[in-house]
Short mmCIF file of C-alpha atoms in Angstrom, two decimals:
data_model
loop_
_atom_site.label_atom_id
_atom_site.label_comp_id
_atom_site.label_asym_id
_atom_site.label_seq_id
_atom_site.Cartn_x
_atom_site.Cartn_y
_atom_site.Cartn_z
CA MET A 96 -9.46 13.71 7.40
CA ILE A 97 -9.08 10.19 5.41
CA TYR A 98 -12.99 10.72 4.21
CA ASP A 99 -12.26 13.74 2.49
CA TYR A 100 -10.23 11.81 -0.48
CA THR A 101 -11.99 10.41 -3.84
CA LEU A 102 -9.64 8.23 -5.74
CA LYS A 103 -10.12 6.79 -9.57
CA ALA A 104 -10.86 3.03 -9.40
CA ASN A 105 -9.18 0.92 -12.04
CA ASP A 106 -12.48 1.12 -14.14
CA GLY A 107 -12.23 4.93 -14.01
CA SER A 108 -15.19 5.33 -11.53
CA ASP A 109 -14.90 7.64 -8.62
CA PHE A 110 -13.95 5.71 -5.38
CA ALA A 111 -15.21 7.93 -2.38
CA LEU A 112 -13.18 7.05 0.89
CA SER A 113 -16.55 8.49 2.76
CA ASP A 114 -18.45 5.39 1.62
CA TYR A 115 -16.08 3.55 3.83
CA LYS A 116 -16.79 5.32 7.18
CA GLY A 117 -16.60 2.74 10.16
CA LYS A 118 -14.20 0.34 8.24
CA VAL A 119 -10.82 -0.48 8.82
CA LEU A 120 -8.86 0.51 5.68
CA LEU A 121 -5.31 -0.72 4.52
CA PHE A 122 -3.58 1.18 1.65
CA VAL A 123 -0.94 -0.61 -0.33
CA ASN A 124 1.09 0.87 -3.21
CA THR A 125 1.86 -2.08 -5.28
CA ALA A 126 3.69 -3.42 -8.54
CA THR A 127 3.41 -6.43 -10.67
CA ARG A 128 6.84 -7.17 -11.12
CA CYS A 129 8.46 -6.56 -7.78
CA GLY A 130 10.28 -8.87 -5.20
CA PHE A 131 7.33 -8.04 -2.99
CA THR A 132 4.84 -8.74 -5.65
CA PRO A 133 3.93 -12.27 -3.71
CA GLN A 134 2.42 -10.14 -0.80
CA TYR A 135 -0.37 -9.87 -3.02
CA LYS A 136 -1.11 -13.84 -1.95
CA GLU A 137 -0.89 -12.99 1.85
CA LEU A 138 -2.80 -9.59 1.23
CA GLU A 139 -5.71 -11.75 -0.14
CA ALA A 140 -5.44 -14.25 2.69
CA ILE A 141 -5.65 -11.35 5.20
CA TYR A 142 -8.74 -9.93 3.10
CA GLU A 143 -10.57 -13.29 2.93
CA LYS A 144 -10.31 -13.85 6.78
CA TYR A 145 -11.31 -10.07 7.85
CA GLN A 146 -13.58 -8.75 5.09
CA SER A 147 -16.60 -9.85 6.77
CA GLN A 148 -15.80 -8.01 10.01
CA GLY A 149 -15.07 -4.68 8.19
CA LEU A 150 -11.65 -4.94 6.62
CA GLU A 151 -11.07 -2.97 3.32
CA ILE A 152 -7.84 -3.12 1.43
CA ILE A 153 -7.29 -0.42 -1.20
CA ASP A 154 -4.41 -1.16 -3.87
CA ILE A 155 -2.90 1.40 -5.50
CA PRO A 156 -0.63 0.58 -8.42
CA CYS A 157 2.52 2.42 -8.75
CA ASN A 158 5.36 2.45 -11.30
CA GLN A 159 7.55 4.84 -9.48
CA PHE A 160 10.22 2.15 -8.33
CA MET A 161 12.34 0.96 -11.09
CA GLU A 162 9.19 0.82 -13.52
CA GLN A 163 7.93 -2.60 -11.69
CA ALA A 164 4.14 -1.84 -12.69
CA PRO A 165 4.63 -1.19 -16.47
CA GLU A 166 1.27 -2.66 -17.34
CA ASP A 167 -1.83 -0.43 -17.78
CA ASP A 168 -4.73 -0.67 -15.34
CA GLN A 169 -6.53 -3.65 -17.08
CA GLY A 170 -3.42 -5.64 -17.57
CA ILE A 171 -2.91 -4.88 -13.89
CA GLN A 172 -6.32 -6.05 -12.90
CA GLN A 173 -5.62 -9.16 -15.08
CA PHE A 174 -2.72 -10.09 -13.68
CA CYS A 175 -3.75 -9.82 -10.06
CA SER A 176 -7.10 -11.67 -10.67
CA LEU A 177 -5.32 -14.44 -12.52
CA LYS A 178 -2.29 -15.00 -10.78
CA TYR A 179 -3.06 -14.03 -7.12
CA LYS A 180 -7.02 -14.21 -7.06
CA THR A 181 -7.24 -10.86 -5.46
CA ARG A 182 -10.81 -9.58 -4.74
CA PHE A 183 -10.02 -6.63 -2.73
CA ARG A 184 -10.33 -2.95 -4.62
CA ARG A 185 -7.66 -1.81 -7.17
CA MET A 186 -7.31 1.95 -8.00
CA LYS A 187 -5.97 3.25 -11.25
CA LYS A 188 -2.15 3.59 -11.53
CA ALA A 189 -0.84 6.57 -9.82
CA ASP A 190 2.24 8.23 -8.25
CA VAL A 191 2.64 8.24 -4.66
CA ASN A 192 5.67 10.45 -4.37
CA GLY A 193 6.70 13.70 -6.09
CA GLU A 194 5.09 16.53 -8.15
CA ASN A 195 1.88 14.26 -9.29
CA GLU A 196 1.52 12.19 -6.11
CA LEU A 197 -1.94 11.39 -5.08
CA PRO A 198 -3.33 13.95 -2.47
CA LEU A 199 -4.63 10.93 -0.20
CA TYR A 200 -0.81 10.05 0.01
CA THR A 201 0.67 13.35 0.89
CA TYR A 202 -2.05 13.09 3.79
CA LEU A 203 -0.91 9.38 4.61
CA LYS A 204 2.94 10.38 4.69
CA ALA A 205 2.24 13.38 6.90
CA GLN A 206 0.16 11.29 9.26
CA GLN A 207 2.70 8.35 9.51
CA LYS A 208 6.66 9.11 8.83
CA PHE A 209 9.09 6.55 7.70
CA LYS A 210 10.67 4.78 10.67
CA GLY A 211 13.04 2.45 8.86
CA PHE A 212 12.94 -1.05 7.43
CA GLY A 213 13.62 -3.10 10.69
CA ASN A 214 16.28 -5.73 10.67
CA GLY A 215 17.10 -8.75 8.51
CA LEU A 216 18.56 -9.40 5.06
CA LYS A 217 15.52 -7.75 3.28
CA ALA A 218 15.80 -4.67 5.43
CA THR A 219 19.73 -4.24 5.02
CA ALA A 220 19.16 -4.91 0.99
CA MET A 221 16.69 -2.23 1.10
CA SER A 222 18.65 0.36 3.11
CA LEU A 223 21.81 -0.33 0.56
CA LEU A 224 19.64 0.17 -2.48
CA LEU A 225 17.96 3.37 -1.30
CA ARG A 226 21.34 4.67 -0.01
CA LYS A 227 22.46 4.54 -3.58
CA ARG A 228 19.80 6.73 -4.89
CA ASP A 229 19.53 8.93 -1.96
CA TRP A 230 22.16 9.14 1.14
CA ASN A 231 19.34 10.95 2.95
CA TYR A 232 16.38 8.79 2.37
CA LYS A 233 15.80 8.13 6.08
CA LYS A 234 15.13 11.87 6.90
CA ASN A 235 11.88 12.31 4.63
CA SER A 236 8.75 10.74 4.98
CA ASP A 237 8.43 9.66 1.08
CA ILE A 238 7.37 5.89 0.24
CA LYS A 239 10.47 4.18 -0.24
CA TRP A 240 9.45 1.17 -2.17
CA ASN A 241 6.44 -0.99 -3.37
CA PHE A 242 4.12 -2.50 -0.88
CA THR A 243 4.25 0.06 1.92
CA LYS A 244 1.11 -0.19 3.71
CA PHE A 245 -0.96 2.43 5.97
CA LEU A 246 -3.55 1.00 8.50
CA VAL A 247 -6.53 3.33 9.17
CA ASP A 248 -8.88 2.59 12.04
CA ARG A 249 -12.98 2.47 11.84
CA GLN A 250 -12.49 6.12 13.28
CA GLY A 251 -10.46 7.34 10.26
CA ASN A 252 -7.37 7.82 12.11
CA VAL A 253 -4.04 6.56 10.23
CA ILE A 254 -2.50 4.44 13.05
CA SER A 255 0.26 2.64 11.38
CA ARG A 256 2.85 2.50 8.66
CA PHE A 257 4.29 -0.66 7.45
CA GLU A 258 7.25 -0.92 5.11
CA PRO A 259 7.56 -3.81 2.79
CA THR A 260 10.04 -5.64 4.63
CA ASP A 261 7.68 -5.57 7.77
CA SER A 262 6.33 -8.69 9.05
CA MET A 263 2.68 -9.63 7.63
CA GLN A 264 2.09 -11.31 11.05
CA ASP A 265 2.69 -7.92 12.64
CA LEU A 266 0.34 -6.24 9.93
CA GLU A 267 -2.34 -9.04 10.49
CA ALA A 268 -2.06 -8.08 14.60
CA SER A 269 -2.46 -4.78 13.93
CA ILE A 270 -5.47 -5.28 11.85
CA GLN A 271 -6.87 -7.44 14.41
CA ASN A 272 -6.78 -4.75 17.04
CA CYS A 273 -8.71 -2.41 14.85
CA LEU A 274 -11.25 -5.14 14.32
#
């Protein structure tokens, strides 16, 4: 269950997900130097709009995708606070795939598999990029890129996975349904 996991906050303190029972949770692996980094602005707007209704966004910076989060935890916090004025919770930088991935991500990926990037120019670009790295990328549940999002309802069920190319309006609609 989602509430069995504890993460490390960006200040090094323990962050127990059990403290968030009854909340709608959105987990996002992020990076500061990615083409999708401007999603921080949209995420903060969603957080401001729905936080009082029980939404919590949990940001997990990750440097696994072309090293697009090179700063240390303090540098990432400073960047997000100054440039995007984010107020949602930020964890320590961590891996979301591979041998050293957070156990939370092993669980999230088992609950919601990769279903594709959808349609459009960004989706096509992501598919082409990933095919160069792994021809069979569609056949595993690994996180494919920065700003992949997992939505968890108030009962702790992982109900949706949103790829970075997915519409933020669709994400917001799903959040509204959970609230």
